[in-house]
Amino acid sequence: MSFTTRFAPSPTGHLHVGHAFSAWTAFQAACEADGRFLLRLEDIDTVRCKPEFEQVILDDLIWLGLEWEEPVRRQSEHFDDYARVLERLRALGVVYRCFKTRREIMEDIARAPHGVGEVYRGPVEPMSADEEAERGAAGHPFAWRLSLDRCRDALGARYDAMRFVEDGKGERVADPEPLGDVILARKDVGTSYHIAVVHDDASQRISHVIRGEDLAEMTPLHVLLQTLLDLPTPVYRHHRLLLDENGERFAKRNQSVTLKSLREHGVTPAELRARFSG
Ligand code: GLU
């Protein structure tokens, strides 16, 4: 498979210096490998994502000097594909409807013998399939969670054998246990970042996922989904996060470091890129 990577911003705000570093890192890697660079707009959150942010993101990336293959993939145009993925996971019997409120979940976690942080490890007594279906049909709100117990049962030895290659660092064990039973879809939004990203990385034939180390903890979950769905596992590279003068991560809410405002203040792309080294 030829080297193909992507930058996948969510148009919920303007891009900041940290995003620019991420986009540039992926773009440079594609150039160095004489590979392909794709752009994907992760806009499944139709409430927070706005077309005006999308336009500014495209302008920012052009200003930065990036070039990508057309067409740009918009996840909001592929909800049917993600619904099909959820259907497959249901058919495999590895997801369950969770009707608990956030408060009930916190109580369950506090009661669990080895409760860690906010990780939910699933119900102590699983609800019967009939009751689950009945409550769903009665319109109670719920979230679809991936049951690690059921994944282990469904995959057998393949569960413990899950691995991925961390670019430049070799093979890593993919252990999703620290994440617990993650939400894969809500009743109102029939998908999640996890389903959409795993589906799209496969359908866009991404060979190398290059993204910030803040997402590294999700990679074992993505490898688990790939294993369940018989999808290839790309190579992963989790790059360092760029920090501001105060040693803090750049955040979308800090308007002063958006690429838009830097552009408007006459900063050149070369000046910005100079901040990426070191
Ligand atoms: N859409 C994600 C974000 O903006 C990036 C997902 C990824 O690169 O896997 O943080």
PDB file of C-alpha atoms and ligand atoms in Angstrom:
ATOM      1  CA  MET A   1       0.000   0.000   0.000  1.00  0.00           C
ATOM      2  CA  SER A   2       1.461   3.387  -0.924  1.00  0.00           C
ATOM      3  CA  PHE A   3       2.059   5.916   1.847  1.00  0.00           C
ATOM      4  CA  THR A   4      -1.186   7.798   2.469  1.00  0.00           C
ATOM      5  CA  THR A   5      -1.859  10.058   5.397  1.00  0.00           C
ATOM      6  CA  ARG A   6      -4.421  12.657   6.332  1.00  0.00           C
ATOM      7  CA  PHE A   7      -5.252  15.675   8.443  1.00  0.00           C
ATOM      8  CA  ALA A   8      -8.708  15.402   9.998  1.00  0.00           C
ATOM      9  CA  PRO A   9      -9.838  18.606  11.723  1.00  0.00           C
ATOM     10  CA  SER A  10     -13.276  19.105  13.266  1.00  0.00           C
ATOM     11  CA  PRO A  11     -14.809  22.395  12.121  1.00  0.00           C
ATOM     12  CA  THR A  12     -16.043  23.339  15.603  1.00  0.00           C
ATOM     13  CA  GLY A  13     -13.842  26.447  15.720  1.00  0.00           C
ATOM     14  CA  HIS A  14     -10.806  28.057  14.153  1.00  0.00           C
ATOM     15  CA  LEU A  15      -7.514  26.205  13.818  1.00  0.00           C
ATOM     16  CA  HIS A  16      -4.739  27.188  16.208  1.00  0.00           C
ATOM     17  CA  VAL A  17      -0.965  26.829  16.121  1.00  0.00           C
ATOM     18  CA  GLY A  18      -1.173  23.281  17.509  1.00  0.00           C
ATOM     19  CA  HIS A  19      -3.435  22.203  14.634  1.00  0.00           C
ATOM     20  CA  ALA A  20      -1.081  23.841  12.140  1.00  0.00           C
ATOM     21  CA  PHE A  21       1.793  21.794  13.571  1.00  0.00           C
ATOM     22  CA  SER A  22      -0.232  18.607  13.261  1.00  0.00           C
ATOM     23  CA  ALA A  23      -1.307  19.362   9.694  1.00  0.00           C
ATOM     24  CA  TRP A  24       2.234  20.337   8.696  1.00  0.00           C
ATOM     25  CA  THR A  25       3.741  17.203  10.296  1.00  0.00           C
ATOM     26  CA  ALA A  26       1.387  14.938   8.328  1.00  0.00           C
ATOM     27  CA  PHE A  27       1.869  16.913   5.100  1.00  0.00           C
ATOM     28  CA  GLN A  28       5.667  16.839   5.416  1.00  0.00           C
ATOM     29  CA  ALA A  29       5.611  13.097   6.046  1.00  0.00           C
ATOM     30  CA  ALA A  30       3.583  12.585   2.859  1.00  0.00           C
ATOM     31  CA  CYS A  31       5.990  14.775   0.865  1.00  0.00           C
ATOM     32  CA  GLU A  32       9.052  12.970   2.234  1.00  0.00           C
ATOM     33  CA  ALA A  33       7.542   9.579   1.407  1.00  0.00           C
ATOM     34  CA  ASP A  34       6.383  10.803  -1.997  1.00  0.00           C
ATOM     35  CA  GLY A  35       2.959   9.703  -0.800  1.00  0.00           C
ATOM     36  CA  ARG A  36      -0.582  11.033  -0.700  1.00  0.00           C
ATOM     37  CA  PHE A  37      -2.003  13.651   1.639  1.00  0.00           C
ATOM     38  CA  LEU A  38      -5.764  13.785   2.215  1.00  0.00           C
ATOM     39  CA  LEU A  39      -8.002  16.177   4.086  1.00  0.00           C
ATOM     40  CA  ARG A  40     -11.036  14.980   6.008  1.00  0.00           C
ATOM     41  CA  LEU A  41     -13.522  17.202   7.821  1.00  0.00           C
ATOM     42  CA  GLU A  42     -14.747  15.390  10.919  1.00  0.00           C
ATOM     43  CA  ASP A  43     -18.093  17.138  11.157  1.00  0.00           C
ATOM     44  CA  ILE A  44     -20.411  14.524  12.668  1.00  0.00           C
ATOM     45  CA  ASP A  45     -21.305  16.945  15.470  1.00  0.00           C
ATOM     46  CA  THR A  46     -23.825  18.843  13.393  1.00  0.00           C
ATOM     47  CA  VAL A  47     -24.599  21.236  16.243  1.00  0.00           C
ATOM     48  CA  ARG A  48     -21.060  22.436  16.974  1.00  0.00           C
ATOM     49  CA  CYS A  49     -19.638  22.210  13.454  1.00  0.00           C
ATOM     50  CA  LYS A  50     -20.265  25.273  11.287  1.00  0.00           C
ATOM     51  CA  PRO A  51     -19.740  25.890   7.542  1.00  0.00           C
ATOM     52  CA  GLU A  52     -18.028  29.217   8.311  1.00  0.00           C
ATOM     53  CA  PHE A  53     -15.363  27.412  10.379  1.00  0.00           C
ATOM     54  CA  GLU A  54     -14.914  24.962   7.537  1.00  0.00           C
ATOM     55  CA  GLN A  55     -14.183  27.739   5.045  1.00  0.00           C
ATOM     56  CA  VAL A  56     -11.666  29.407   7.363  1.00  0.00           C
ATOM     57  CA  ILE A  57      -9.937  26.035   7.927  1.00  0.00           C
ATOM     58  CA  LEU A  58      -9.503  25.553   4.183  1.00  0.00           C
ATOM     59  CA  ASP A  59      -8.171  29.121   3.819  1.00  0.00           C
ATOM     60  CA  ASP A  60      -5.767  28.597   6.755  1.00  0.00           C
ATOM     61  CA  LEU A  61      -4.363  25.384   5.314  1.00  0.00           C
ATOM     62  CA  ILE A  62      -3.852  26.910   1.859  1.00  0.00           C
ATOM     63  CA  TRP A  63      -2.092  29.880   3.491  1.00  0.00           C
ATOM     64  CA  LEU A  64       0.138  27.465   5.416  1.00  0.00           C
ATOM     65  CA  GLY A  65       1.230  25.924   2.100  1.00  0.00           C
ATOM     66  CA  LEU A  66      -0.623  22.603   2.207  1.00  0.00           C
ATOM     67  CA  GLU A  67      -1.994  20.833  -0.837  1.00  0.00           C
ATOM     68  CA  TRP A  68      -4.383  17.920  -0.683  1.00  0.00           C
ATOM     69  CA  GLU A  69      -6.189  15.663  -3.083  1.00  0.00           C
ATOM     70  CA  GLU A  70      -9.768  16.505  -3.981  1.00  0.00           C
ATOM     71  CA  PRO A  71     -12.461  15.788  -3.016  1.00  0.00           C
ATOM     72  CA  VAL A  72     -12.252  16.635   0.662  1.00  0.00           C
ATOM     73  CA  ARG A  73     -14.170  14.003   2.630  1.00  0.00           C
ATOM     74  CA  ARG A  74     -16.947  15.328   4.844  1.00  0.00           C
ATOM     75  CA  GLN A  75     -18.093  12.866   7.469  1.00  0.00           C
ATOM     76  CA  SER A  76     -21.546  14.452   7.609  1.00  0.00           C
ATOM     77  CA  GLU A  77     -22.130  13.015   4.105  1.00  0.00           C
ATOM     78  CA  HIS A  78     -21.526   9.446   5.317  1.00  0.00           C
ATOM     79  CA  PHE A  79     -23.846   8.855   8.259  1.00  0.00           C
ATOM     80  CA  ASP A  80     -25.305   5.810   6.447  1.00  0.00           C
ATOM     81  CA  ASP A  81     -21.881   4.160   6.344  1.00  0.00           C
ATOM     82  CA  TYR A  82     -21.384   4.702  10.063  1.00  0.00           C
ATOM     83  CA  ALA A  83     -24.866   3.316  10.814  1.00  0.00           C
ATOM     84  CA  ARG A  84     -23.881   0.179   8.889  1.00  0.00           C
ATOM     85  CA  VAL A  85     -20.757  -0.182  11.031  1.00  0.00           C
ATOM     86  CA  LEU A  86     -22.860   0.022  14.188  1.00  0.00           C
ATOM     87  CA  GLU A  87     -25.208  -2.605  12.705  1.00  0.00           C
ATOM     88  CA  ARG A  88     -22.254  -4.929  12.160  1.00  0.00           C
ATOM     89  CA  LEU A  89     -21.091  -4.462  15.722  1.00  0.00           C
ATOM     90  CA  ARG A  90     -24.631  -5.203  16.919  1.00  0.00           C
ATOM     91  CA  ALA A  91     -24.699  -8.346  14.795  1.00  0.00           C
ATOM     92  CA  LEU A  92     -21.424  -9.415  16.405  1.00  0.00           C
ATOM     93  CA  GLY A  93     -23.086  -8.924  19.786  1.00  0.00           C
ATOM     94  CA  VAL A  94     -20.317  -6.690  21.135  1.00  0.00           C
ATOM     95  CA  VAL A  95     -22.338  -3.542  21.875  1.00  0.00           C
ATOM     96  CA  TYR A  96     -25.106  -2.950  24.386  1.00  0.00           C
ATOM     97  CA  ARG A  97     -27.569  -0.175  25.097  1.00  0.00           C
ATOM     98  CA  CYS A  98     -26.625   1.716  28.253  1.00  0.00           C
ATOM     99  CA  PHE A  99     -29.579   3.561  29.808  1.00  0.00           C
ATOM    100  CA  LYS A 100     -27.702   4.899  32.797  1.00  0.00           C
ATOM    101  CA  THR A 101     -27.455   8.592  33.519  1.00  0.00           C
ATOM    102  CA  ARG A 102     -24.073  10.133  34.093  1.00  0.00           C
ATOM    103  CA  ARG A 103     -24.799  10.182  37.815  1.00  0.00           C
ATOM    104  CA  GLU A 104     -25.678   6.478  37.928  1.00  0.00           C
ATOM    105  CA  ILE A 105     -22.471   5.702  36.077  1.00  0.00           C
ATOM    106  CA  MET A 106     -20.396   7.708  38.543  1.00  0.00           C
ATOM    107  CA  GLU A 107     -22.059   5.815  41.396  1.00  0.00           C
ATOM    108  CA  ASP A 108     -21.290   2.480  39.719  1.00  0.00           C
ATOM    109  CA  ILE A 109     -17.671   3.484  39.223  1.00  0.00           C
ATOM    110  CA  ALA A 110     -17.347   4.548  42.851  1.00  0.00           C
ATOM    111  CA  ARG A 111     -18.784   1.175  43.985  1.00  0.00           C
ATOM    112  CA  ALA A 112     -16.552  -0.911  41.707  1.00  0.00           C
ATOM    113  CA  PRO A 113     -13.761  -2.668  43.625  1.00  0.00           C
ATOM    114  CA  HIS A 114     -11.025  -1.379  41.339  1.00  0.00           C
ATOM    115  CA  GLY A 115     -12.732   1.776  40.066  1.00  0.00           C
ATOM    116  CA  VAL A 116     -10.192   4.025  38.365  1.00  0.00           C
ATOM    117  CA  GLY A 117     -10.939   7.644  37.496  1.00  0.00           C
ATOM    118  CA  GLU A 118     -13.994   7.876  35.294  1.00  0.00           C
ATOM    119  CA  VAL A 119     -13.624   4.588  33.495  1.00  0.00           C
ATOM    120  CA  TYR A 120     -16.875   2.642  33.232  1.00  0.00           C
ATOM    121  CA  ARG A 121     -16.407  -1.098  32.985  1.00  0.00           C
ATOM    122  CA  GLY A 122     -19.961  -1.994  32.129  1.00  0.00           C
ATOM    123  CA  PRO A 123     -22.930  -3.058  34.242  1.00  0.00           C
ATOM    124  CA  VAL A 124     -22.347  -5.440  37.133  1.00  0.00           C
ATOM    125  CA  GLU A 125     -25.420  -7.392  36.079  1.00  0.00           C
ATOM    126  CA  PRO A 126     -26.003  -7.156  32.330  1.00  0.00           C
ATOM    127  CA  MET A 127     -29.579  -6.347  31.314  1.00  0.00           C
ATOM    128  CA  SER A 128     -31.345  -9.105  29.394  1.00  0.00           C
ATOM    129  CA  ALA A 129     -31.561  -8.612  25.629  1.00  0.00           C
ATOM    130  CA  ASP A 130     -35.386  -8.465  25.914  1.00  0.00           C
ATOM    131  CA  GLU A 131     -35.397  -5.763  28.557  1.00  0.00           C
ATOM    132  CA  GLU A 132     -32.802  -3.808  26.617  1.00  0.00           C
ATOM    133  CA  ALA A 133     -34.944  -3.941  23.468  1.00  0.00           C
ATOM    134  CA  GLU A 134     -38.118  -3.069  25.415  1.00  0.00           C
ATOM    135  CA  ARG A 135     -36.626  -0.009  27.067  1.00  0.00           C
ATOM    136  CA  GLY A 136     -35.200   1.091  23.736  1.00  0.00           C
ATOM    137  CA  ALA A 137     -38.599   0.705  22.074  1.00  0.00           C
ATOM    138  CA  ALA A 138     -40.234   2.670  24.914  1.00  0.00           C
ATOM    139  CA  GLY A 139     -38.083   5.641  23.924  1.00  0.00           C
ATOM    140  CA  HIS A 140     -35.732   5.771  26.913  1.00  0.00           C
ATOM    141  CA  PRO A 141     -32.527   7.627  26.056  1.00  0.00           C
ATOM    142  CA  PHE A 142     -29.471   5.422  25.760  1.00  0.00           C
ATOM    143  CA  ALA A 143     -25.942   5.174  24.434  1.00  0.00           C
ATOM    144  CA  TRP A 144     -24.403   2.236  22.598  1.00  0.00           C
ATOM    145  CA  ARG A 145     -21.337   1.037  24.472  1.00  0.00           C
ATOM    146  CA  LEU A 146     -18.705  -1.394  23.309  1.00  0.00           C
ATOM    147  CA  SER A 147     -18.441  -4.229  25.842  1.00  0.00           C
ATOM    148  CA  LEU A 148     -14.815  -5.236  26.342  1.00  0.00           C
ATOM    149  CA  ASP A 149     -15.969  -8.493  27.958  1.00  0.00           C
ATOM    150  CA  ARG A 150     -17.987  -9.404  24.885  1.00  0.00           C
ATOM    151  CA  CYS A 151     -15.139  -8.345  22.552  1.00  0.00           C
ATOM    152  CA  ARG A 152     -12.824 -10.659  24.433  1.00  0.00           C
ATOM    153  CA  ASP A 153     -15.336 -13.506  24.057  1.00  0.00           C
ATOM    154  CA  ALA A 154     -15.973 -12.776  20.384  1.00  0.00           C
ATOM    155  CA  LEU A 155     -12.310 -12.500  19.421  1.00  0.00           C
ATOM    156  CA  GLY A 156     -10.782 -15.157  21.655  1.00  0.00           C
ATOM    157  CA  ALA A 157      -7.008 -15.332  21.186  1.00  0.00           C
ATOM    158  CA  ARG A 158      -7.147 -12.516  18.628  1.00  0.00           C
ATOM    159  CA  TYR A 159      -8.024 -10.119  21.452  1.00  0.00           C
ATOM    160  CA  ASP A 160      -4.742 -10.653  23.295  1.00  0.00           C
ATOM    161  CA  ALA A 161      -2.795 -10.738  20.047  1.00  0.00           C
ATOM    162  CA  MET A 162      -3.822  -7.203  19.032  1.00  0.00           C
ATOM    163  CA  ARG A 163      -0.792  -5.110  18.048  1.00  0.00           C
ATOM    164  CA  PHE A 164      -0.023  -1.985  16.073  1.00  0.00           C
ATOM    165  CA  VAL A 165       3.150  -0.406  14.755  1.00  0.00           C
ATOM    166  CA  GLU A 166       4.112   2.924  16.288  1.00  0.00           C
ATOM    167  CA  ASP A 167       6.133   4.608  13.552  1.00  0.00           C
ATOM    168  CA  GLY A 168       9.839   4.572  14.372  1.00  0.00           C
ATOM    169  CA  LYS A 169       9.263   2.800  17.698  1.00  0.00           C
ATOM    170  CA  GLY A 170       8.213  -0.684  16.649  1.00  0.00           C
ATOM    171  CA  GLU A 171       5.345  -2.930  17.610  1.00  0.00           C
ATOM    172  CA  ARG A 172       3.069  -2.117  20.527  1.00  0.00           C
ATOM    173  CA  VAL A 173       0.447  -4.197  22.313  1.00  0.00           C
ATOM    174  CA  ALA A 174      -3.012  -2.688  21.758  1.00  0.00           C
ATOM    175  CA  ASP A 175      -4.636  -2.865  25.181  1.00  0.00           C
ATOM    176  CA  PRO A 176      -8.067  -1.182  25.277  1.00  0.00           C
ATOM    177  CA  GLU A 177      -8.736  -2.129  28.942  1.00  0.00           C
ATOM    178  CA  PRO A 178      -7.778   1.273  30.428  1.00  0.00           C
ATOM    179  CA  LEU A 179     -10.629   2.873  28.449  1.00  0.00           C
ATOM    180  CA  GLY A 180     -13.397   0.629  29.774  1.00  0.00           C
ATOM    181  CA  ASP A 181     -16.702   0.285  27.881  1.00  0.00           C
ATOM    182  CA  VAL A 182     -16.562   3.291  25.565  1.00  0.00           C
ATOM    183  CA  ILE A 183     -19.635   4.962  24.043  1.00  0.00           C
ATOM    184  CA  LEU A 184     -19.773   4.256  20.304  1.00  0.00           C
ATOM    185  CA  ALA A 185     -23.019   6.018  19.484  1.00  0.00           C
ATOM    186  CA  ARG A 186     -25.854   7.877  21.127  1.00  0.00           C
ATOM    187  CA  LYS A 187     -29.477   7.381  20.357  1.00  0.00           C
ATOM    188  CA  ASP A 188     -29.713  10.827  18.723  1.00  0.00           C
ATOM    189  CA  VAL A 189     -26.276  10.781  17.013  1.00  0.00           C
ATOM    190  CA  GLY A 190     -25.965   7.291  15.599  1.00  0.00           C
ATOM    191  CA  THR A 191     -22.182   7.388  15.524  1.00  0.00           C
ATOM    192  CA  SER A 192     -19.090   8.701  17.261  1.00  0.00           C
ATOM    193  CA  TYR A 193     -15.588   9.873  16.479  1.00  0.00           C
ATOM    194  CA  HIS A 194     -14.347   6.295  17.022  1.00  0.00           C
ATOM    195  CA  ILE A 195     -16.645   4.636  14.490  1.00  0.00           C
ATOM    196  CA  ALA A 196     -16.239   7.385  11.911  1.00  0.00           C
ATOM    197  CA  VAL A 197     -12.445   7.627  12.165  1.00  0.00           C
ATOM    198  CA  VAL A 198     -11.910   3.862  11.947  1.00  0.00           C
ATOM    199  CA  HIS A 199     -14.317   3.534   9.031  1.00  0.00           C
ATOM    200  CA  ASP A 200     -12.807   6.458   7.136  1.00  0.00           C
ATOM    201  CA  ASP A 201      -9.160   5.563   7.705  1.00  0.00           C
ATOM    202  CA  ALA A 202      -9.959   2.216   6.078  1.00  0.00           C
ATOM    203  CA  SER A 203     -12.139   3.525   3.264  1.00  0.00           C
ATOM    204  CA  GLN A 204      -9.583   6.239   2.420  1.00  0.00           C
ATOM    205  CA  ARG A 205      -6.823   3.585   2.561  1.00  0.00           C
ATOM    206  CA  ILE A 206      -4.795   5.531   5.103  1.00  0.00           C
ATOM    207  CA  SER A 207      -1.470   3.739   5.576  1.00  0.00           C
ATOM    208  CA  HIS A 208      -0.142   6.126   8.249  1.00  0.00           C
ATOM    209  CA  VAL A 209      -2.241   7.890  10.859  1.00  0.00           C
ATOM    210  CA  ILE A 210      -0.237  10.889  12.060  1.00  0.00           C
ATOM    211  CA  ARG A 211      -1.881  12.748  14.930  1.00  0.00           C
ATOM    212  CA  GLY A 212      -1.122  14.318  18.302  1.00  0.00           C
ATOM    213  CA  GLU A 213      -0.082  12.274  21.300  1.00  0.00           C
ATOM    214  CA  ASP A 214      -3.274  13.419  23.049  1.00  0.00           C
ATOM    215  CA  LEU A 215      -5.071  10.822  20.901  1.00  0.00           C
ATOM    216  CA  ALA A 216      -2.568   8.013  21.553  1.00  0.00           C
ATOM    217  CA  GLU A 217      -4.718   6.542  24.338  1.00  0.00           C
ATOM    218  CA  MET A 218      -7.523   5.970  21.800  1.00  0.00           C
ATOM    219  CA  THR A 219      -5.369   3.979  19.396  1.00  0.00           C
ATOM    220  CA  PRO A 220      -5.856   0.592  21.157  1.00  0.00           C
ATOM    221  CA  LEU A 221      -9.629   1.102  20.897  1.00  0.00           C
ATOM    222  CA  HIS A 222      -9.296   1.881  17.197  1.00  0.00           C
ATOM    223  CA  VAL A 223      -7.193  -1.258  16.709  1.00  0.00           C
ATOM    224  CA  LEU A 224      -9.899  -3.250  18.515  1.00  0.00           C
ATOM    225  CA  LEU A 225     -12.569  -1.872  16.173  1.00  0.00           C
ATOM    226  CA  GLN A 226     -10.375  -2.681  13.164  1.00  0.00           C
ATOM    227  CA  THR A 227      -9.973  -6.234  14.455  1.00  0.00           C
ATOM    228  CA  LEU A 228     -13.729  -6.662  14.977  1.00  0.00           C
ATOM    229  CA  LEU A 229     -14.525  -5.236  11.563  1.00  0.00           C
ATOM    230  CA  ASP A 230     -11.712  -7.016   9.679  1.00  0.00           C
ATOM    231  CA  LEU A 231     -10.146  -3.732   8.629  1.00  0.00           C
ATOM    232  CA  PRO A 232      -6.416  -3.164   8.177  1.00  0.00           C
ATOM    233  CA  THR A 233      -4.520  -1.433  10.980  1.00  0.00           C
ATOM    234  CA  PRO A 234      -2.462   1.505   9.710  1.00  0.00           C
ATOM    235  CA  VAL A 235       0.893   2.514  11.137  1.00  0.00           C
ATOM    236  CA  TYR A 236       0.415   5.155  13.864  1.00  0.00           C
ATOM    237  CA  ARG A 237       2.615   8.117  14.634  1.00  0.00           C
ATOM    238  CA  HIS A 238       1.689  10.229  17.649  1.00  0.00           C
ATOM    239  CA  HIS A 239       3.575  13.496  17.455  1.00  0.00           C
ATOM    240  CA  ARG A 240       4.460  15.719  20.411  1.00  0.00           C
ATOM    241  CA  LEU A 241       2.102  18.581  21.204  1.00  0.00           C
ATOM    242  CA  LEU A 242       3.272  22.104  20.592  1.00  0.00           C
ATOM    243  CA  LEU A 243       3.150  24.279  23.714  1.00  0.00           C
ATOM    244  CA  ASP A 244       2.719  28.039  24.064  1.00  0.00           C
ATOM    245  CA  GLU A 245       5.054  30.439  25.969  1.00  0.00           C
ATOM    246  CA  ASN A 246       3.447  29.354  29.250  1.00  0.00           C
ATOM    247  CA  GLY A 247       4.052  25.688  28.561  1.00  0.00           C
ATOM    248  CA  GLU A 248       0.325  25.119  27.957  1.00  0.00           C
ATOM    249  CA  ARG A 249      -1.323  23.278  25.092  1.00  0.00           C
ATOM    250  CA  PHE A 250      -2.978  25.497  22.509  1.00  0.00           C
ATOM    251  CA  ALA A 251      -6.748  25.469  22.888  1.00  0.00           C
ATOM    252  CA  LYS A 252      -9.569  26.379  20.513  1.00  0.00           C
ATOM    253  CA  ARG A 253     -10.988  28.829  23.042  1.00  0.00           C
ATOM    254  CA  ASN A 254      -7.819  30.963  22.981  1.00  0.00           C
ATOM    255  CA  GLN A 255      -8.573  33.254  20.041  1.00  0.00           C
ATOM    256  CA  SER A 256      -5.165  34.984  20.010  1.00  0.00           C
ATOM    257  CA  VAL A 257      -3.373  31.958  18.579  1.00  0.00           C
ATOM    258  CA  THR A 258      -5.763  31.092  15.783  1.00  0.00           C
ATOM    259  CA  LEU A 259      -4.202  30.920  12.347  1.00  0.00           C
ATOM    260  CA  LYS A 260      -6.806  33.399  11.174  1.00  0.00           C
ATOM    261  CA  SER A 261      -5.672  36.013  13.689  1.00  0.00           C
ATOM    262  CA  LEU A 262      -1.973  35.355  12.997  1.00  0.00           C
ATOM    263  CA  ARG A 263      -2.637  35.818   9.286  1.00  0.00           C
ATOM    264  CA  GLU A 264      -4.512  39.042   9.979  1.00  0.00           C
ATOM    265  CA  HIS A 265      -1.585  40.310  12.060  1.00  0.00           C
ATOM    266  CA  GLY A 266       0.827  39.806   9.177  1.00  0.00           C
ATOM    267  CA  VAL A 267       2.620  36.682  10.437  1.00  0.00           C
ATOM    268  CA  THR A 268       4.011  34.767   7.456  1.00  0.00           C
ATOM    269  CA  PRO A 269       3.690  30.990   7.000  1.00  0.00           C
ATOM    270  CA  ALA A 270       7.505  30.733   7.158  1.00  0.00           C
ATOM    271  CA  GLU A 271       7.529  32.513  10.551  1.00  0.00           C
ATOM    272  CA  LEU A 272       4.880  30.164  11.835  1.00  0.00           C
ATOM    273  CA  ARG A 273       6.673  27.071  10.539  1.00  0.00           C
ATOM    274  CA  ALA A 274       9.849  28.247  12.309  1.00  0.00           C
ATOM    275  CA  ARG A 275       7.976  27.590  15.596  1.00  0.00           C
ATOM    276  CA  PHE A 276       7.515  23.930  14.643  1.00  0.00           C
ATOM    277  CA  SER A 277      11.170  22.937  14.944  1.00  0.00           C
ATOM    278  CA  GLY A 278      12.884  22.300  18.236  1.00  0.00           C
TER     279      GLY A 278
HETATM  280  N1  GLU B   1     -10.895  15.149  14.427  1.00  0.00           N
HETATM  281  C1  GLU B   1      -9.891  14.900  15.427  1.00  0.00           C
HETATM  282  C2  GLU B   1      -9.502  16.197  16.086  1.00  0.00           C
HETATM  283  O1  GLU B   1      -9.767  17.246  15.546  1.00  0.00           O
HETATM  284  C3  GLU B   1      -8.640  14.263  14.874  1.00  0.00           C
HETATM  285  C4  GLU B   1      -8.826  12.821  14.677  1.00  0.00           C
HETATM  286  C5  GLU B   1      -7.607  12.041  14.236  1.00  0.00           C
HETATM  287  O2  GLU B   1      -6.639  12.591  13.708  1.00  0.00           O
HETATM  288  O3  GLU B   1      -7.671  10.831  14.376  1.00  0.00           O
HETATM  289  O4  GLU B   1      -8.941  16.149  17.167  1.00  0.00           O
END
